[in-house]
JSON list of C-alpha atoms and ligand atoms in Angstrom, two decimals:
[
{"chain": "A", "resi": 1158, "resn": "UNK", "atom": "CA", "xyz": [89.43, 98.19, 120.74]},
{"chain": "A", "resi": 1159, "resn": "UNK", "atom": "CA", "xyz": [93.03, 97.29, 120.27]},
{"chain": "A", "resi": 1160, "resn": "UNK", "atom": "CA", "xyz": [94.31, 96.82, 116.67]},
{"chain": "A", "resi": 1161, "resn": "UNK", "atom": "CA", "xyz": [97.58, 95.43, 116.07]},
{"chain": "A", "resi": 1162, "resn": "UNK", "atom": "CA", "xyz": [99.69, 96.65, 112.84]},
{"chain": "A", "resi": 1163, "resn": "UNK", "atom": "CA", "xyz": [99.48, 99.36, 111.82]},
{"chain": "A", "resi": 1164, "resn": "UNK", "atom": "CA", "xyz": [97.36, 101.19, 109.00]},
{"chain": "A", "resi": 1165, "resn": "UNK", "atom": "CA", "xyz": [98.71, 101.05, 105.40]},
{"chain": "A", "resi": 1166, "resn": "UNK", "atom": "CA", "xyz": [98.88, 103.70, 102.56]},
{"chain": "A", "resi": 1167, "resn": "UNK", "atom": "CA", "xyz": [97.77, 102.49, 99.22]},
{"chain": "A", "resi": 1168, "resn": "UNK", "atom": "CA", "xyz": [98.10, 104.92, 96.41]},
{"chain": "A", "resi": 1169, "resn": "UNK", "atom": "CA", "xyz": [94.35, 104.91, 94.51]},
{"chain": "A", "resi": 1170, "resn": "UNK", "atom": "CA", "xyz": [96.00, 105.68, 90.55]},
{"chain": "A", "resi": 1171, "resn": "UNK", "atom": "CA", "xyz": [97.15, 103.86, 87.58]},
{"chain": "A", "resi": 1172, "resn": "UNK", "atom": "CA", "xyz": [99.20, 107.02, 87.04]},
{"chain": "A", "resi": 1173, "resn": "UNK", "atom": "CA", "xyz": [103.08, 106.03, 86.88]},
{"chain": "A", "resi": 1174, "resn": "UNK", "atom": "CA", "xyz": [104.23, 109.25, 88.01]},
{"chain": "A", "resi": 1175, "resn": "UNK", "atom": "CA", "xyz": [102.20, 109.97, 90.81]},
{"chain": "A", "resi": 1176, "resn": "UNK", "atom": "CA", "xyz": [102.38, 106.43, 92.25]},
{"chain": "A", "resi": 1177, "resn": "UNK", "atom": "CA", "xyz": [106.80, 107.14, 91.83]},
{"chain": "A", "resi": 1178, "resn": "UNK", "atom": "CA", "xyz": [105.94, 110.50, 93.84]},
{"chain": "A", "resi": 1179, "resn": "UNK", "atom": "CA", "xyz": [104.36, 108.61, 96.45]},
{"chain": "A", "resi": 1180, "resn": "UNK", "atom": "CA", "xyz": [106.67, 105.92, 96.47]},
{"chain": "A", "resi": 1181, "resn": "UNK", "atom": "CA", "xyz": [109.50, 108.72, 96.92]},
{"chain": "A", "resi": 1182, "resn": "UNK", "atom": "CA", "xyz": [107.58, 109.85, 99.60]},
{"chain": "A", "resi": 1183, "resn": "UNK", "atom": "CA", "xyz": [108.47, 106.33, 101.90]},
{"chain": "A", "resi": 1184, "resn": "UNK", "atom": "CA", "xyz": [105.50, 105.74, 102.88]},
{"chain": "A", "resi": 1185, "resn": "UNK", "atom": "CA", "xyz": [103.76, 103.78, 100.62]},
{"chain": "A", "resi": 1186, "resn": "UNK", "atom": "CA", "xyz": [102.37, 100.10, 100.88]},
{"chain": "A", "resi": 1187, "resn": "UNK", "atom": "CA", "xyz": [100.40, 99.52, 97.77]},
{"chain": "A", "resi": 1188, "resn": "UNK", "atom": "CA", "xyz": [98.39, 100.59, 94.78]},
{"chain": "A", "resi": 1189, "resn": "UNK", "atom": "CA", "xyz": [94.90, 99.62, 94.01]},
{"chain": "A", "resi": 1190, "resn": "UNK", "atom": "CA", "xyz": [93.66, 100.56, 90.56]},
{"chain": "A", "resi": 1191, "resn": "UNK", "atom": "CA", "xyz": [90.25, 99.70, 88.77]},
{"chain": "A", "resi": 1192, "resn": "UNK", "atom": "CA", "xyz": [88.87, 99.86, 85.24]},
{"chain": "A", "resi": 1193, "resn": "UNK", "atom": "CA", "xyz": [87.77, 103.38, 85.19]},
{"chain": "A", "resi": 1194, "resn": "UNK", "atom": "CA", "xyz": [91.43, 104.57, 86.65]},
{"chain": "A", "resi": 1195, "resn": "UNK", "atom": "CA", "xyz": [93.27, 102.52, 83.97]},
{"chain": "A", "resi": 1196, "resn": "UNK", "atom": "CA", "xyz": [90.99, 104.07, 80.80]},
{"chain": "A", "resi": 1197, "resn": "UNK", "atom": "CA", "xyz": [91.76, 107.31, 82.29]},
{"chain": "A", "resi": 1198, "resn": "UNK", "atom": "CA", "xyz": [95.83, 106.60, 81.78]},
{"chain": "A", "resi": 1199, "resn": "UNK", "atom": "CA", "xyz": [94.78, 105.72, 78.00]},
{"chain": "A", "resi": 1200, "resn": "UNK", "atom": "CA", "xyz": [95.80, 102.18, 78.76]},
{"chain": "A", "resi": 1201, "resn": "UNK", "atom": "CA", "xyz": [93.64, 99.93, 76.49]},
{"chain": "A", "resi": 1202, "resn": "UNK", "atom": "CA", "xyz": [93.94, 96.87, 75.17]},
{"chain": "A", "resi": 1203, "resn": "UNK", "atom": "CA", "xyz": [94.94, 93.39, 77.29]},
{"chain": "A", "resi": 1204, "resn": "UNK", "atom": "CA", "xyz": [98.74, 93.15, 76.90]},
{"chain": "A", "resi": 1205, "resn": "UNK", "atom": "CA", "xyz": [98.98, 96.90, 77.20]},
{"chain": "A", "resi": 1206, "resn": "UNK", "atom": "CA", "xyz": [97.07, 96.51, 80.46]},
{"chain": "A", "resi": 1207, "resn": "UNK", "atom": "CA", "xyz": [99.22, 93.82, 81.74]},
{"chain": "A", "resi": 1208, "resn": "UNK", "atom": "CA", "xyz": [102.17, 95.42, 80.89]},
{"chain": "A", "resi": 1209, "resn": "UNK", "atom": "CA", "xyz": [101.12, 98.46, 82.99]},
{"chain": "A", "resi": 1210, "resn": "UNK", "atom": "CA", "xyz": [100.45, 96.18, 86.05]},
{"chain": "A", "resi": 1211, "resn": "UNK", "atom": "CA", "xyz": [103.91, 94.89, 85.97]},
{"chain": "A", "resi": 1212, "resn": "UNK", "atom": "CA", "xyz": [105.28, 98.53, 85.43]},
{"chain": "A", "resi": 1213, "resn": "UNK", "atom": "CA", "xyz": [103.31, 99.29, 88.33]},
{"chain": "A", "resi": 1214, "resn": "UNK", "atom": "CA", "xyz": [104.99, 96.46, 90.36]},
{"chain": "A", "resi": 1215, "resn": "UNK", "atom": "CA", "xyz": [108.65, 97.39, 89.74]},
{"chain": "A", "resi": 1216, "resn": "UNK", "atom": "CA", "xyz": [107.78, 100.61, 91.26]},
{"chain": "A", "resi": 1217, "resn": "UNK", "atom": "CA", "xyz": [106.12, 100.05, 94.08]},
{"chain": "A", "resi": 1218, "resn": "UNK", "atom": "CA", "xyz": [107.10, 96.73, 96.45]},
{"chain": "A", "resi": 1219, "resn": "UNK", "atom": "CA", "xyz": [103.83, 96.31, 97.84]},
{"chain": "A", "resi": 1220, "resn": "UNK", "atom": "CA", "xyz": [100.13, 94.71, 97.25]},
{"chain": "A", "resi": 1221, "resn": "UNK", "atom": "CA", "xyz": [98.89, 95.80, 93.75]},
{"chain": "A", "resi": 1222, "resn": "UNK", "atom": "CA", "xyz": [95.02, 95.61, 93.05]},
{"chain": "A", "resi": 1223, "resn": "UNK", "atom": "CA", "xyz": [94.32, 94.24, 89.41]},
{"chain": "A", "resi": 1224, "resn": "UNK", "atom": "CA", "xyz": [90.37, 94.37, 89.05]},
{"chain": "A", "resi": 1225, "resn": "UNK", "atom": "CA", "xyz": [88.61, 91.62, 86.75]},
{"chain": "A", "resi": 1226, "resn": "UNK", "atom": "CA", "xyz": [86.46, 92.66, 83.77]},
{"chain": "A", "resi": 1227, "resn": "UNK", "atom": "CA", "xyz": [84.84, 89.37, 83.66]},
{"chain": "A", "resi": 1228, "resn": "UNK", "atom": "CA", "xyz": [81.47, 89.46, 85.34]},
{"chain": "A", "resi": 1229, "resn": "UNK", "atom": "CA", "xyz": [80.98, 85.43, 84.92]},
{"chain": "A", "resi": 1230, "resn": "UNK", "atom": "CA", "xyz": [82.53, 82.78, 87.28]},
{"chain": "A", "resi": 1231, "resn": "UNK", "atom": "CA", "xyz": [84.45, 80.93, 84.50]},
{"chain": "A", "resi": 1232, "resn": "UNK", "atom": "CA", "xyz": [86.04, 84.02, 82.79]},
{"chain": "A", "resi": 1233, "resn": "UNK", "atom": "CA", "xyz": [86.95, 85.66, 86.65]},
{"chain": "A", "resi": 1234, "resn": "UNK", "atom": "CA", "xyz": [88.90, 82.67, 87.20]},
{"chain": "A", "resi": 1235, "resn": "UNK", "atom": "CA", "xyz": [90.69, 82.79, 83.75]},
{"chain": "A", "resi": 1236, "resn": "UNK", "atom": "CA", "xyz": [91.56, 86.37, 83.64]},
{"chain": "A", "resi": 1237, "resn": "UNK", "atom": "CA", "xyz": [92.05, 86.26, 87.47]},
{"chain": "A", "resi": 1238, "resn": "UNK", "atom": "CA", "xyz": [94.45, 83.30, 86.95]},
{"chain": "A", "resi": 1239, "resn": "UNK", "atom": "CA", "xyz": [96.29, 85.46, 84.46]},
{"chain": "A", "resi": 1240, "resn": "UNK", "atom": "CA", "xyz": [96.82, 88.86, 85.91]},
{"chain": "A", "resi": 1241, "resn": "UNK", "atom": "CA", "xyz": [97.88, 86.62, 89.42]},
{"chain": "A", "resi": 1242, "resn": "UNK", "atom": "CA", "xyz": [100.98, 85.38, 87.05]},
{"chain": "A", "resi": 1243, "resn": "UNK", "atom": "CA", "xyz": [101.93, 88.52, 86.46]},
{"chain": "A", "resi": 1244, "resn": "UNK", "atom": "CA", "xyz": [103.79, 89.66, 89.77]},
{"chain": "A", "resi": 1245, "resn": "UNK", "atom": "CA", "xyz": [103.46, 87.59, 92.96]},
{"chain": "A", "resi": 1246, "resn": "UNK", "atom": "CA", "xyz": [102.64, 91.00, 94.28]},
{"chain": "A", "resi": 1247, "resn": "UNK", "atom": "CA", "xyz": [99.36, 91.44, 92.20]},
{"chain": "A", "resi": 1248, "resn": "UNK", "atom": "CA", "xyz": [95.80, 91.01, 94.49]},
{"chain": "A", "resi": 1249, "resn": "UNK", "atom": "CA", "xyz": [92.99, 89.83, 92.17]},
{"chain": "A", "resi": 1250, "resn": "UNK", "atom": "CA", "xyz": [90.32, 92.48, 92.60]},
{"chain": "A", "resi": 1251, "resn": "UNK", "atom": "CA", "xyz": [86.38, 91.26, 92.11]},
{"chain": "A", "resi": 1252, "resn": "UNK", "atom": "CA", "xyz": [83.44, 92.88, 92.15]},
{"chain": "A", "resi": 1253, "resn": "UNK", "atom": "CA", "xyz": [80.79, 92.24, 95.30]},
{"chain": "A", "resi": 1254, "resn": "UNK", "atom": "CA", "xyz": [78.40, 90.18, 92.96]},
{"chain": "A", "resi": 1255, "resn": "UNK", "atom": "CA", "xyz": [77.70, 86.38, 92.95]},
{"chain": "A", "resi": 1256, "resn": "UNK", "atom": "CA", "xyz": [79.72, 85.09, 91.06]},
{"chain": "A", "resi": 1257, "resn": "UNK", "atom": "CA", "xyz": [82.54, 87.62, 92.56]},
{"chain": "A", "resi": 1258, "resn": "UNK", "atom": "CA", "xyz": [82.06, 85.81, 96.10]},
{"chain": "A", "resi": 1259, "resn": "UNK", "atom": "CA", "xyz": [82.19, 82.16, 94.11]},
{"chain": "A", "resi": 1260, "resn": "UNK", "atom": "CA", "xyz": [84.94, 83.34, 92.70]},
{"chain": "A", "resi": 1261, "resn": "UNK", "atom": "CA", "xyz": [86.95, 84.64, 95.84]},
{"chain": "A", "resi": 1262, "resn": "UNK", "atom": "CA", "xyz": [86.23, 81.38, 97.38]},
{"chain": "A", "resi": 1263, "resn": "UNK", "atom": "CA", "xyz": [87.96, 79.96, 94.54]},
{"chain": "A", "resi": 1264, "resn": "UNK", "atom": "CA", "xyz": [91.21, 82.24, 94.71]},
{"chain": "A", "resi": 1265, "resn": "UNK", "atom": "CA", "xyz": [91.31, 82.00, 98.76]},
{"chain": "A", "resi": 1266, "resn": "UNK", "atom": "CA", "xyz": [91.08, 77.92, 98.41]},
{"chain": "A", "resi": 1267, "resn": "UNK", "atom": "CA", "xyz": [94.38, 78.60, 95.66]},
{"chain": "A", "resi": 1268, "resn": "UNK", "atom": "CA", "xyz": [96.07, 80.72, 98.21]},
{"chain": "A", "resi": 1269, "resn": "UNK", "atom": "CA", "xyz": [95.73, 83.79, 95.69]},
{"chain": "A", "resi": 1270, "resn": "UNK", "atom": "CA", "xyz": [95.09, 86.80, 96.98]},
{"chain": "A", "resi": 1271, "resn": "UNK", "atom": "CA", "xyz": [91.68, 88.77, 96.69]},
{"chain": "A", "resi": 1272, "resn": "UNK", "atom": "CA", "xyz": [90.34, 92.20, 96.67]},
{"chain": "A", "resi": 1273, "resn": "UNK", "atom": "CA", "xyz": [86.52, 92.57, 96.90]},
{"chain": "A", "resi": 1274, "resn": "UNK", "atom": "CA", "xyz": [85.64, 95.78, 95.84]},
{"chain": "A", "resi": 1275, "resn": "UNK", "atom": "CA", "xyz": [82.30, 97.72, 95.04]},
{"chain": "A", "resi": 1276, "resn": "UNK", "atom": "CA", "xyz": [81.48, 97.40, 98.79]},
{"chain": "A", "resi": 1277, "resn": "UNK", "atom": "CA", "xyz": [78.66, 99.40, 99.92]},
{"chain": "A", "resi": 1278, "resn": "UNK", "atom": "CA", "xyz": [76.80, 96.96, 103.46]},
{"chain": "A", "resi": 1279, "resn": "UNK", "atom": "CA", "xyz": [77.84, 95.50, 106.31]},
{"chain": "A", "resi": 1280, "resn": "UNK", "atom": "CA", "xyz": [76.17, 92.26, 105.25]},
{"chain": "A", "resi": 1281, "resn": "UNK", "atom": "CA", "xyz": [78.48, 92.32, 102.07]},
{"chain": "A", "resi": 1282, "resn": "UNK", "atom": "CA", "xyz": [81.78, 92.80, 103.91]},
{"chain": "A", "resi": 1283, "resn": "UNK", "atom": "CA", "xyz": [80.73, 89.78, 106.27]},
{"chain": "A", "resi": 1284, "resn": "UNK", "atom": "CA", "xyz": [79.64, 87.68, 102.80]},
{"chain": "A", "resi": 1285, "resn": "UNK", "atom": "CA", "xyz": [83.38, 88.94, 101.20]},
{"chain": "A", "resi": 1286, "resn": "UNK", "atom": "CA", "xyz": [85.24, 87.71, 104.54]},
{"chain": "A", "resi": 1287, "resn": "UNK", "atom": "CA", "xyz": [82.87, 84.39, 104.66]},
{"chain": "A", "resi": 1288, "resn": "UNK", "atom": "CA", "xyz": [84.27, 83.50, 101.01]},
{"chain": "A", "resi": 1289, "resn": "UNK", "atom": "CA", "xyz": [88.45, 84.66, 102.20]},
{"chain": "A", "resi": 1290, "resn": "UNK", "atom": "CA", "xyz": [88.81, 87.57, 100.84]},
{"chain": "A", "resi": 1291, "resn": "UNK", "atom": "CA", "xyz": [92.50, 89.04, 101.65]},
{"chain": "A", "resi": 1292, "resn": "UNK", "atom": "CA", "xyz": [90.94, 92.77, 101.33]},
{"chain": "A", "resi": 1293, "resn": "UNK", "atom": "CA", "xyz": [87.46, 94.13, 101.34]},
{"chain": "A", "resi": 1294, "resn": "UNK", "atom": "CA", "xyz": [87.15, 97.49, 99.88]},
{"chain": "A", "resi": 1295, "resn": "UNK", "atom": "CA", "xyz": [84.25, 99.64, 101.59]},
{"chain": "A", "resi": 1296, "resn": "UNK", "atom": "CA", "xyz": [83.70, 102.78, 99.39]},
{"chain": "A", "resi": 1297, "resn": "UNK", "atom": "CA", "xyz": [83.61, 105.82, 101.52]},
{"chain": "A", "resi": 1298, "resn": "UNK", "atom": "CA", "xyz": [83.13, 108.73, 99.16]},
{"chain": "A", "resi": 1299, "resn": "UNK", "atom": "CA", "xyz": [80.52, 106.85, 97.20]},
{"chain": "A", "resi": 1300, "resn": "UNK", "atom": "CA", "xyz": [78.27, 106.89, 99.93]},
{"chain": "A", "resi": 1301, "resn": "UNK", "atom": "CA", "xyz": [78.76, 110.35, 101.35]},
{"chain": "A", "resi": 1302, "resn": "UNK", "atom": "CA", "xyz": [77.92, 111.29, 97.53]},
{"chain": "A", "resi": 1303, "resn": "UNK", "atom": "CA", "xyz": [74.42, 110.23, 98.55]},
{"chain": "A", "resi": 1304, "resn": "UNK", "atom": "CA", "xyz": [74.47, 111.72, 101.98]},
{"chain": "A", "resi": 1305, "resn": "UNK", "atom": "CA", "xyz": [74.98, 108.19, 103.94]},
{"chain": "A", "resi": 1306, "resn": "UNK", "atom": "CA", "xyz": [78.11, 108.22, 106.45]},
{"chain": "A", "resi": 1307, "resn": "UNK", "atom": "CA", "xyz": [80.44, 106.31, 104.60]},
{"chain": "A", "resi": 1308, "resn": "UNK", "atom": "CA", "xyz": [82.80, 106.14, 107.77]},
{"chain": "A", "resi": 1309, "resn": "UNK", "atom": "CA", "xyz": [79.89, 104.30, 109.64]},
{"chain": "A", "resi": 1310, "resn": "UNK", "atom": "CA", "xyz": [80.34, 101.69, 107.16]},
{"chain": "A", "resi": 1311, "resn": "UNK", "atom": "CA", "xyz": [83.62, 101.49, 108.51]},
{"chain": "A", "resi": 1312, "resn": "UNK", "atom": "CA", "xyz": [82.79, 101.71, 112.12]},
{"chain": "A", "resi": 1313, "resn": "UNK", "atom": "CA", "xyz": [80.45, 99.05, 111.84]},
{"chain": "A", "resi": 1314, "resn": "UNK", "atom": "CA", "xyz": [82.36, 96.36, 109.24]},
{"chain": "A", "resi": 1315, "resn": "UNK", "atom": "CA", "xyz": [85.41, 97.25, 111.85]},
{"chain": "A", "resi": 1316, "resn": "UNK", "atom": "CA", "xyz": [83.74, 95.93, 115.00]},
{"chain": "A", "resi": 1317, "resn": "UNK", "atom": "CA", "xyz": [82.06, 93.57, 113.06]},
{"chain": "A", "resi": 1318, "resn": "UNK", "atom": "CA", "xyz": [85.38, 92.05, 112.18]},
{"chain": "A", "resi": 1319, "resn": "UNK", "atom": "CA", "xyz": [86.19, 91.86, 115.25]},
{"chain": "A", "resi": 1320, "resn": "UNK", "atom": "CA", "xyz": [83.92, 90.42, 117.17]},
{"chain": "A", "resi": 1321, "resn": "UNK", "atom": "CA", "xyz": [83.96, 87.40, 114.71]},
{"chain": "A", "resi": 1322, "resn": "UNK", "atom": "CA", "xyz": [87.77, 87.34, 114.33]},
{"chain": "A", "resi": 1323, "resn": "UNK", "atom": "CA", "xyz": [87.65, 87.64, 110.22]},
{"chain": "A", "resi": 1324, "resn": "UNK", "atom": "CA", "xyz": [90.96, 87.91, 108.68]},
{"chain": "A", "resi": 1325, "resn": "UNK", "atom": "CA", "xyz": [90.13, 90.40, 105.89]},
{"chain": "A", "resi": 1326, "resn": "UNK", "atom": "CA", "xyz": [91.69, 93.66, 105.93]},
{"chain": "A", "resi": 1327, "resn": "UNK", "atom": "CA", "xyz": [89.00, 96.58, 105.86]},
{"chain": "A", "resi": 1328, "resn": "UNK", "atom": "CA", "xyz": [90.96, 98.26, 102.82]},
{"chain": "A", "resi": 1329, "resn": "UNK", "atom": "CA", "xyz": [89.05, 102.07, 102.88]},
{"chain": "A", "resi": 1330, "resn": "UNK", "atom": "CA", "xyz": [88.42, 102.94, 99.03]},
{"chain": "A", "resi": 1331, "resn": "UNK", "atom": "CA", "xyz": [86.83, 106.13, 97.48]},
{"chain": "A", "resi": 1332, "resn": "UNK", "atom": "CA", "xyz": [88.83, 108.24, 99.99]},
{"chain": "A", "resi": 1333, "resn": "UNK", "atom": "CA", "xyz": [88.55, 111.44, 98.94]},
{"chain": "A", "resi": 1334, "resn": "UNK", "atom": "CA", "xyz": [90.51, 113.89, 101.51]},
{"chain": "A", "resi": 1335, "resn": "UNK", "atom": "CA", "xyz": [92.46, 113.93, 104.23]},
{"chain": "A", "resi": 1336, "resn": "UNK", "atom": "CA", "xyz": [90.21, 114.13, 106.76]},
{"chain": "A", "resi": 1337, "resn": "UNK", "atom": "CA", "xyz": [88.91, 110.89, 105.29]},
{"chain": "A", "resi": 1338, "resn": "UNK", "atom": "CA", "xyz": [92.53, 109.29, 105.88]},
{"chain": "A", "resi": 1339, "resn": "UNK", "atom": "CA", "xyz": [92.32, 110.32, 110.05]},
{"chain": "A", "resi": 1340, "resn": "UNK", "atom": "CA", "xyz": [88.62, 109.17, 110.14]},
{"chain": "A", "resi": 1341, "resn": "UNK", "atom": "CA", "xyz": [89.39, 105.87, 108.77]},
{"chain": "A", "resi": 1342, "resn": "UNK", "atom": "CA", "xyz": [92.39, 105.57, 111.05]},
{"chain": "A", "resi": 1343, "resn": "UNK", "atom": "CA", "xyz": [90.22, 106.44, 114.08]},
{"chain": "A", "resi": 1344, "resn": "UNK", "atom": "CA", "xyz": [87.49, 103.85, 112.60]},
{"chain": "A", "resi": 1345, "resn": "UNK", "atom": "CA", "xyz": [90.19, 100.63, 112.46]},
{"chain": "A", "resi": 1346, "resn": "UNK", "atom": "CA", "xyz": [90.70, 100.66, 108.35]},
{"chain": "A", "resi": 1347, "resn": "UNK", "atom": "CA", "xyz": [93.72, 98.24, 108.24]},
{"chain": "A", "resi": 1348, "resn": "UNK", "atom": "CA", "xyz": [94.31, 99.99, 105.07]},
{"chain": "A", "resi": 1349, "resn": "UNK", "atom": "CA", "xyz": [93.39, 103.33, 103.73]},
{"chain": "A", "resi": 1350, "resn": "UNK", "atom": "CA", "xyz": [93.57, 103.83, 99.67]},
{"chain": "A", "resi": 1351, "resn": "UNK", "atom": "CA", "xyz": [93.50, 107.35, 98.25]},
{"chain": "A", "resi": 1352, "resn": "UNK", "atom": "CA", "xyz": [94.58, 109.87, 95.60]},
{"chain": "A", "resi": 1353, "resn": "UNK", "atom": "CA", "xyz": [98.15, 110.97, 95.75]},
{"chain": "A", "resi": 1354, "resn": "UNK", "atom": "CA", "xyz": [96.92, 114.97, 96.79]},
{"chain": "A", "resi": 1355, "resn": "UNK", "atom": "CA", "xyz": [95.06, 113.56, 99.61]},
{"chain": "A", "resi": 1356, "resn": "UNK", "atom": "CA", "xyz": [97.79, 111.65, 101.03]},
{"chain": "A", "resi": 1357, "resn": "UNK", "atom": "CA", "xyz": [99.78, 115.05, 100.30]},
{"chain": "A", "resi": 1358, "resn": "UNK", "atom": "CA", "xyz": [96.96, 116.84, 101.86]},
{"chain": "A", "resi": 1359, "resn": "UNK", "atom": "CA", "xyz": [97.80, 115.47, 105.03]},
{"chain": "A", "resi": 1360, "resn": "UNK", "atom": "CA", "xyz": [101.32, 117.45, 105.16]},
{"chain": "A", "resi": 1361, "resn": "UNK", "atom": "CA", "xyz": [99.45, 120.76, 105.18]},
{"chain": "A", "resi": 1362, "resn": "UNK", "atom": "CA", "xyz": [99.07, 122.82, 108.03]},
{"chain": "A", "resi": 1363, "resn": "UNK", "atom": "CA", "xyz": [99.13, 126.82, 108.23]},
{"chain": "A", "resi": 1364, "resn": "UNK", "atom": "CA", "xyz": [100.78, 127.38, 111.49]},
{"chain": "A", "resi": 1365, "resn": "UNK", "atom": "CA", "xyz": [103.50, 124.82, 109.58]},
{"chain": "A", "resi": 1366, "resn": "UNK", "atom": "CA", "xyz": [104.01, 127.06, 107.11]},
{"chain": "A", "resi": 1367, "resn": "UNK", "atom": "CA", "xyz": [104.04, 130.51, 109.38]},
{"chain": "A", "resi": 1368, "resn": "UNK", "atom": "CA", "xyz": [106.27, 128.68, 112.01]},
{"chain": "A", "resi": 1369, "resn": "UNK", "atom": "CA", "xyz": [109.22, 127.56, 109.76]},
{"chain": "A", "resi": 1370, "resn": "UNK", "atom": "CA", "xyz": [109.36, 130.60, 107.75]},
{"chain": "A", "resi": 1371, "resn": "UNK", "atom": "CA", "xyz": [109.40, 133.03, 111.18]},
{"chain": "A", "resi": 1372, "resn": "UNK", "atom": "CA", "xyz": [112.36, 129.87, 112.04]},
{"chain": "A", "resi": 1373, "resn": "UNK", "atom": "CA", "xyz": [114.67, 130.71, 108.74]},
{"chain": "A", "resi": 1374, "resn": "UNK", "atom": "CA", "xyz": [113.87, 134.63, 109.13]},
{"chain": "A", "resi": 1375, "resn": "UNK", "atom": "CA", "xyz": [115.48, 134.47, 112.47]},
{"chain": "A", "resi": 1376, "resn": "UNK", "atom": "CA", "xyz": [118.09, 131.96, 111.53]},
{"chain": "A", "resi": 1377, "resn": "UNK", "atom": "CA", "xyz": [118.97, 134.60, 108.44]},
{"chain": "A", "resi": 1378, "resn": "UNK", "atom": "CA", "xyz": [118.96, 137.61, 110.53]},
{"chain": "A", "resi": 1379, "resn": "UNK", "atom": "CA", "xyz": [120.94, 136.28, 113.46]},
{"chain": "A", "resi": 1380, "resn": "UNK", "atom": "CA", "xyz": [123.31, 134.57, 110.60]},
{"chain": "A", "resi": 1381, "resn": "UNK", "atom": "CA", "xyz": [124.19, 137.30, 108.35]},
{"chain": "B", "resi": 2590, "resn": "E4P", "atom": "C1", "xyz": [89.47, 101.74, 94.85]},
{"chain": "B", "resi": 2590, "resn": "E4P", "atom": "O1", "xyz": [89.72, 100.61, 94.90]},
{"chain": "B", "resi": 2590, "resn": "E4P", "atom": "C2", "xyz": [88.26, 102.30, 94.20]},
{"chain": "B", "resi": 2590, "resn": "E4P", "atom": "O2", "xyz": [88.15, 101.80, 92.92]},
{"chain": "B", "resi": 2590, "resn": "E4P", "atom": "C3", "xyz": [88.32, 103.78, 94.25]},
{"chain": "B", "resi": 2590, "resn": "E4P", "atom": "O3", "xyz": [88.77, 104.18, 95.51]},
{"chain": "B", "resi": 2590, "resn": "E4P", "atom": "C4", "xyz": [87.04, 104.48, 93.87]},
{"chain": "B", "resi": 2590, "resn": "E4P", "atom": "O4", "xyz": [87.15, 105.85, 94.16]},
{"chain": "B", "resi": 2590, "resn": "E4P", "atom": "P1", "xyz": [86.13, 106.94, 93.61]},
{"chain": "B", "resi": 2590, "resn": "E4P", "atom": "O5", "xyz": [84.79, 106.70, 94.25]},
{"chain": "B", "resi": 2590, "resn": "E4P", "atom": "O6", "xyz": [86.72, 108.26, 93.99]},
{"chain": "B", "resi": 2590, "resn": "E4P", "atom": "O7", "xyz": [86.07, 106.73, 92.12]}
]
């Protein structure tokens, strides 16, 4: 299986701070956020929630997930419309429902770009890629919360994707840890999104830790 760019680091937070610590980090690509994540900031209300989006845009220069509220064709399109004006950089995120595909079909005919989250099937990511959607967001931790193997979702929406050429990035959601990050890298995610202390969670290694203090203890005593 040969993949050919490499996989991206989206931060999964409507949190300004953390998604500035990440950014400081240089390695980040994007931010996805969704409903839930934006009540937990205490950002309520439409304007206020707009305004965080674009606040969220001057940090980061990267593909920002903006999730719909609407569950109805005609509103999606409306509200999708609007948070697409925003920032060029903002990805209309829809939920895997009908009117969600009928509605990514709409975006991807308008060249706007899609997120299709609240993916738990293979026969849903191959529905999501049908319609054009830019991303499809599989959610690991979900399903291991139920005892299924969310990273055979991956496996199998991965080589699924490839045998029938689809376009849409497998964008990993409800990653949980780090080991979750190197599974979905092993799997063929094009993009892994996470929480900013599982990204960090990645750095950490005990024989790190041993091996550079034992390094400046020797430096010190041979120094001083
Ligand atoms: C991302 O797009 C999802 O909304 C998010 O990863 C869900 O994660 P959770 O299952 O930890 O809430």
């Amino acid at each position: 299986m040969l993949f050919c760019s490499l996989m991206k680091f989206f931060i999964d937070t409507a949190n300004l701070d953390q998604i500035k610590e990440a950014e400081e980090l240089g390695i980040l690509d994007g931010v996805t956020t969704n409903p839930s994540l934006m009540a937990k900031e205490g950002i309520v209300g439409e304007q206020n929630i707009l305004d965080h989006y674009l606040k969220i845009c001057d940090i980061v220069d990267g593909d920002v997930s903006a999730e719909v509220i609407s569950t109805e064709y005609d509103k999606m399109i409306v509200e999708g419309e609007r948070l697409h004006e925003i920032h060029p950089n903002i990805v209309v995120k829809v939920p895997m429902i009908q009117d969600g595909i009928k509605a990514i079909s709409y975006f991807s005919k308008k060249n706007i770009d899609t997120n299709c989250t609240l993916v738990f099937s293979p026969g849903q990511a191959i529905l999501a890629a049908k319609a054009g959607a830019t991303y499809l967001s599989p959610f690991i931790g979900r399903l291991d919360d139920i005892s299924w193997d969310g990273m055979d979702l991956i496996k199998s929406i991965a080589k699924i994707y490839e045998v029938q050429g689809y376009n849409t990035e497998i964008l990993a959601a409800s990653v949980r840890n780090p080991l979750h990050i190197v599974k979905c890298a092993e799997a063929g995610a094009n993009v892994v999104t996470c929480p900013l202390s599982a990204m960090t969670g990645l750095l950490k290694h005990p024989l790190t830790d041993i091996g550079l203090e034992k390094f400046l203890a020797d430096h010190k005593a041979a120094n001083s």
